[in-house]
Amino acid sequence: MIAANKPDVILLNYSSAGDVTVEPQDEDRFVISAQKAVEACQQHQRGEHAIKAFKQKFLKPLRSWCESHASKVRACYVPPPAGGFLEVYVLGRTRKYDFDLGREVSKFELKLSDGGWRVSVMQIPECPDESLRTHFNPDGAIEVYAQPKSAPDEGKE
């Protein structure tokens, strides 16, 4: 049994028919709490919809783009968003900036932007994985695409 003098608690009465009524003095607070509960459910639903859209309309096309440019792309990362927009880092296969890949990256960034995404897509020349921190924080980043690095030929003369 709930004490009637608890000011933070909304008192409900349950009938044997399953109806719920609110104690008259708590009706306004109940409506506010119910609205918040409904908003939370709607926000959760929107959140699920947003995640599905992110997967289907952002990550999937990004991975497809990387696969279609596999001869020039070694990996692709999306770090956790900061500042209200997404950042995409495309790791090339050459140690120098690849201007042809740069043009393709720019076209793809424009396509994503036209699709409503606030995004910046940047090319990083090929570098060791431990050097990625100089460009972005890889902690929590999504590795959208990656090809294994070619191992140097050992034992060959």
CSV table of C-alpha atoms in Angstrom, one decimal:
chain,number,residue,atom,x,y,z
A,1,MET,CA,0.0,0.0,0.0
A,2,ILE,CA,1.3,3.5,-0.9
A,3,ALA,CA,1.1,6.2,1.7
A,4,ALA,CA,-1.3,9.0,0.6
A,5,ASN,CA,1.0,11.7,1.8
A,6,LYS,CA,3.9,11.0,-0.6
A,7,PRO,CA,3.9,14.1,-2.8
A,8,ASP,CA,6.1,12.6,-5.6
A,9,VAL,CA,3.9,9.6,-6.2
A,10,ILE,CA,0.8,9.7,-8.5
A,11,LEU,CA,-1.9,7.7,-7.0
A,12,LEU,CA,-3.9,5.4,-9.2
A,13,ASN,CA,-7.0,3.3,-8.4
A,14,TYR,CA,-7.6,0.1,-10.2
A,15,SER,CA,-11.1,-1.4,-10.6
A,16,SER,CA,-11.9,-5.1,-10.8
A,17,ALA,CA,-12.8,-4.4,-14.5
A,18,GLY,CA,-9.3,-3.3,-15.2
A,19,ASP,CA,-10.0,0.4,-15.4
A,20,VAL,CA,-7.5,2.9,-14.0
A,21,THR,CA,-8.5,6.2,-12.5
A,22,VAL,CA,-6.3,8.9,-11.1
A,23,GLU,CA,-6.7,10.4,-7.7
A,24,PRO,CA,-8.3,13.8,-8.4
A,25,GLN,CA,-5.6,16.0,-6.9
A,26,ASP,CA,-3.0,14.1,-9.0
A,27,GLU,CA,-4.8,14.3,-12.4
A,28,ASP,CA,-2.6,17.1,-13.8
A,29,ARG,CA,0.6,15.4,-12.8
A,30,PHE,CA,-0.6,12.2,-14.2
A,31,VAL,CA,-1.4,13.8,-17.6
A,32,ILE,CA,2.1,15.3,-17.6
A,33,SER,CA,3.7,12.0,-16.7
A,34,ALA,CA,1.6,10.1,-19.3
A,35,GLN,CA,2.6,12.6,-21.9
A,36,LYS,CA,6.3,12.2,-21.1
A,37,ALA,CA,5.9,8.4,-21.2
A,38,VAL,CA,4.2,8.6,-24.6
A,39,GLU,CA,7.0,11.0,-25.8
A,40,ALA,CA,9.6,8.6,-24.6
A,41,CYS,CA,8.0,5.8,-26.5
A,42,GLN,CA,7.7,7.9,-29.6
A,43,GLN,CA,11.3,9.1,-29.2
A,44,HIS,CA,12.5,5.5,-28.9
A,45,GLN,CA,10.5,4.6,-32.0
A,46,ARG,CA,12.1,7.6,-33.9
A,47,GLY,CA,15.5,6.4,-32.5
A,48,GLU,CA,15.0,2.9,-33.9
A,49,HIS,CA,13.8,4.4,-37.2
A,50,ALA,CA,16.9,6.7,-37.3
A,51,ILE,CA,19.3,3.8,-36.7
A,52,LYS,CA,17.7,1.8,-39.5
A,53,ALA,CA,17.9,4.8,-41.8
A,54,PHE,CA,21.6,5.3,-40.8
A,55,LYS,CA,22.4,1.7,-41.6
A,56,GLN,CA,20.4,1.5,-44.9
A,57,LYS,CA,20.8,5.0,-46.3
A,58,PHE,CA,24.3,5.9,-45.1
A,59,LEU,CA,26.5,2.9,-44.1
A,60,LYS,CA,25.3,0.6,-46.8
A,61,PRO,CA,25.9,3.1,-49.7
A,62,LEU,CA,29.2,4.1,-48.1
A,63,ARG,CA,30.4,0.4,-48.0
A,64,SER,CA,29.2,-0.1,-51.6
A,65,TRP,CA,31.1,3.0,-52.7
A,66,CYS,CA,34.3,1.7,-51.0
A,67,GLU,CA,33.8,-1.8,-52.6
A,68,SER,CA,33.4,-0.2,-56.0
A,69,HIS,CA,36.7,1.8,-55.4
A,70,ALA,CA,38.5,-1.1,-53.8
A,71,SER,CA,41.6,-0.6,-56.1
A,72,LYS,CA,42.1,2.8,-54.5
A,73,VAL,CA,40.6,2.4,-51.0
A,74,ARG,CA,42.1,0.3,-48.2
A,75,ALA,CA,39.7,1.2,-45.4
A,76,CYS,CA,36.9,3.6,-44.4
A,77,TYR,CA,36.0,4.8,-40.9
A,78,VAL,CA,33.2,6.8,-39.4
A,79,PRO,CA,34.1,8.1,-35.9
A,80,PRO,CA,31.4,9.0,-33.4
A,81,PRO,CA,29.8,12.3,-34.5
A,82,ALA,CA,31.0,15.5,-32.9
A,83,GLY,CA,29.6,19.0,-33.7
A,84,GLY,CA,26.4,17.9,-35.3
A,85,PHE,CA,27.8,16.3,-38.5
A,86,LEU,CA,29.3,13.0,-39.6
A,87,GLU,CA,32.9,12.6,-40.6
A,88,VAL,CA,34.1,9.9,-42.9
A,89,TYR,CA,37.7,9.0,-43.4
A,90,VAL,CA,38.7,7.1,-46.5
A,91,LEU,CA,42.2,5.5,-46.2
A,92,GLY,CA,43.8,5.3,-49.6
A,93,ARG,CA,46.3,2.7,-51.0
A,94,THR,CA,49.1,5.2,-51.7
A,95,ARG,CA,51.4,7.1,-49.4
A,96,LYS,CA,50.6,10.3,-51.3
A,97,TYR,CA,47.3,12.1,-51.8
A,98,ASP,CA,45.5,10.4,-54.7
A,99,PHE,CA,43.9,13.3,-56.7
A,100,ASP,CA,41.7,10.9,-58.8
A,101,LEU,CA,40.4,9.3,-55.6
A,102,GLY,CA,40.0,12.8,-54.1
A,103,ARG,CA,37.6,13.7,-57.0
A,104,GLU,CA,35.6,10.5,-56.4
A,105,VAL,CA,35.5,11.2,-52.7
A,106,SER,CA,34.2,14.8,-53.4
A,107,LYS,CA,31.5,13.5,-55.7
A,108,PHE,CA,30.4,10.9,-53.1
A,109,GLU,CA,30.3,13.5,-50.4
A,110,LEU,CA,28.1,15.7,-52.5
A,111,LYS,CA,25.8,12.7,-53.2
A,112,LEU,CA,25.5,12.0,-49.4
A,113,SER,CA,24.8,15.7,-48.7
A,114,ASP,CA,22.1,15.8,-51.4
A,115,GLY,CA,20.6,12.8,-49.6
A,116,GLY,CA,20.2,15.0,-46.5
A,117,TRP,CA,23.3,13.9,-44.5
A,118,ARG,CA,25.5,16.5,-42.8
A,119,VAL,CA,28.8,14.9,-43.7
A,120,SER,CA,32.4,15.6,-44.5
A,121,VAL,CA,34.3,12.9,-46.4
A,122,MET,CA,38.1,13.1,-46.3
A,123,GLN,CA,40.8,11.1,-47.9
A,124,ILE,CA,43.9,10.0,-45.8
A,125,PRO,CA,46.9,8.7,-47.6
A,126,GLU,CA,48.0,5.2,-46.7
A,127,CYS,CA,49.5,5.1,-43.2
A,128,PRO,CA,50.1,2.6,-40.4
A,129,ASP,CA,46.9,2.0,-38.3
A,130,GLU,CA,48.6,3.5,-35.3
A,131,SER,CA,48.9,6.8,-37.2
A,132,LEU,CA,45.2,7.2,-37.7
A,133,ARG,CA,45.0,9.1,-34.4
A,134,THR,CA,46.7,12.0,-36.1
A,135,HIS,CA,43.6,12.3,-38.3
A,136,PHE,CA,40.7,11.2,-36.0
A,137,ASN,CA,40.0,9.3,-32.8
A,138,PRO,CA,39.5,5.7,-33.8
A,139,ASP,CA,38.0,4.8,-30.4
A,140,GLY,CA,34.4,3.9,-31.0
A,141,ALA,CA,34.7,4.5,-34.8
A,142,ILE,CA,32.8,2.3,-37.2
A,143,GLU,CA,35.0,0.5,-39.6
A,144,VAL,CA,32.8,0.5,-42.6
A,145,TYR,CA,35.2,-1.2,-44.9
A,146,ALA,CA,38.7,-2.6,-44.7
A,147,GLN,CA,41.0,-4.7,-46.7
A,148,PRO,CA,44.0,-6.4,-45.1
A,149,LYS,CA,47.3,-4.6,-45.6
A,150,SER,CA,49.7,-6.4,-47.9
A,151,ALA,CA,52.4,-8.0,-45.8
A,152,PRO,CA,55.9,-7.2,-47.0
A,153,ASP,CA,57.5,-10.1,-48.8
A,154,GLU,CA,59.7,-11.8,-46.2
A,155,GLY,CA,62.6,-14.1,-47.1
A,156,LYS,CA,62.6,-13.0,-50.8
A,157,GLU,CA,65.9,-12.1,-52.3
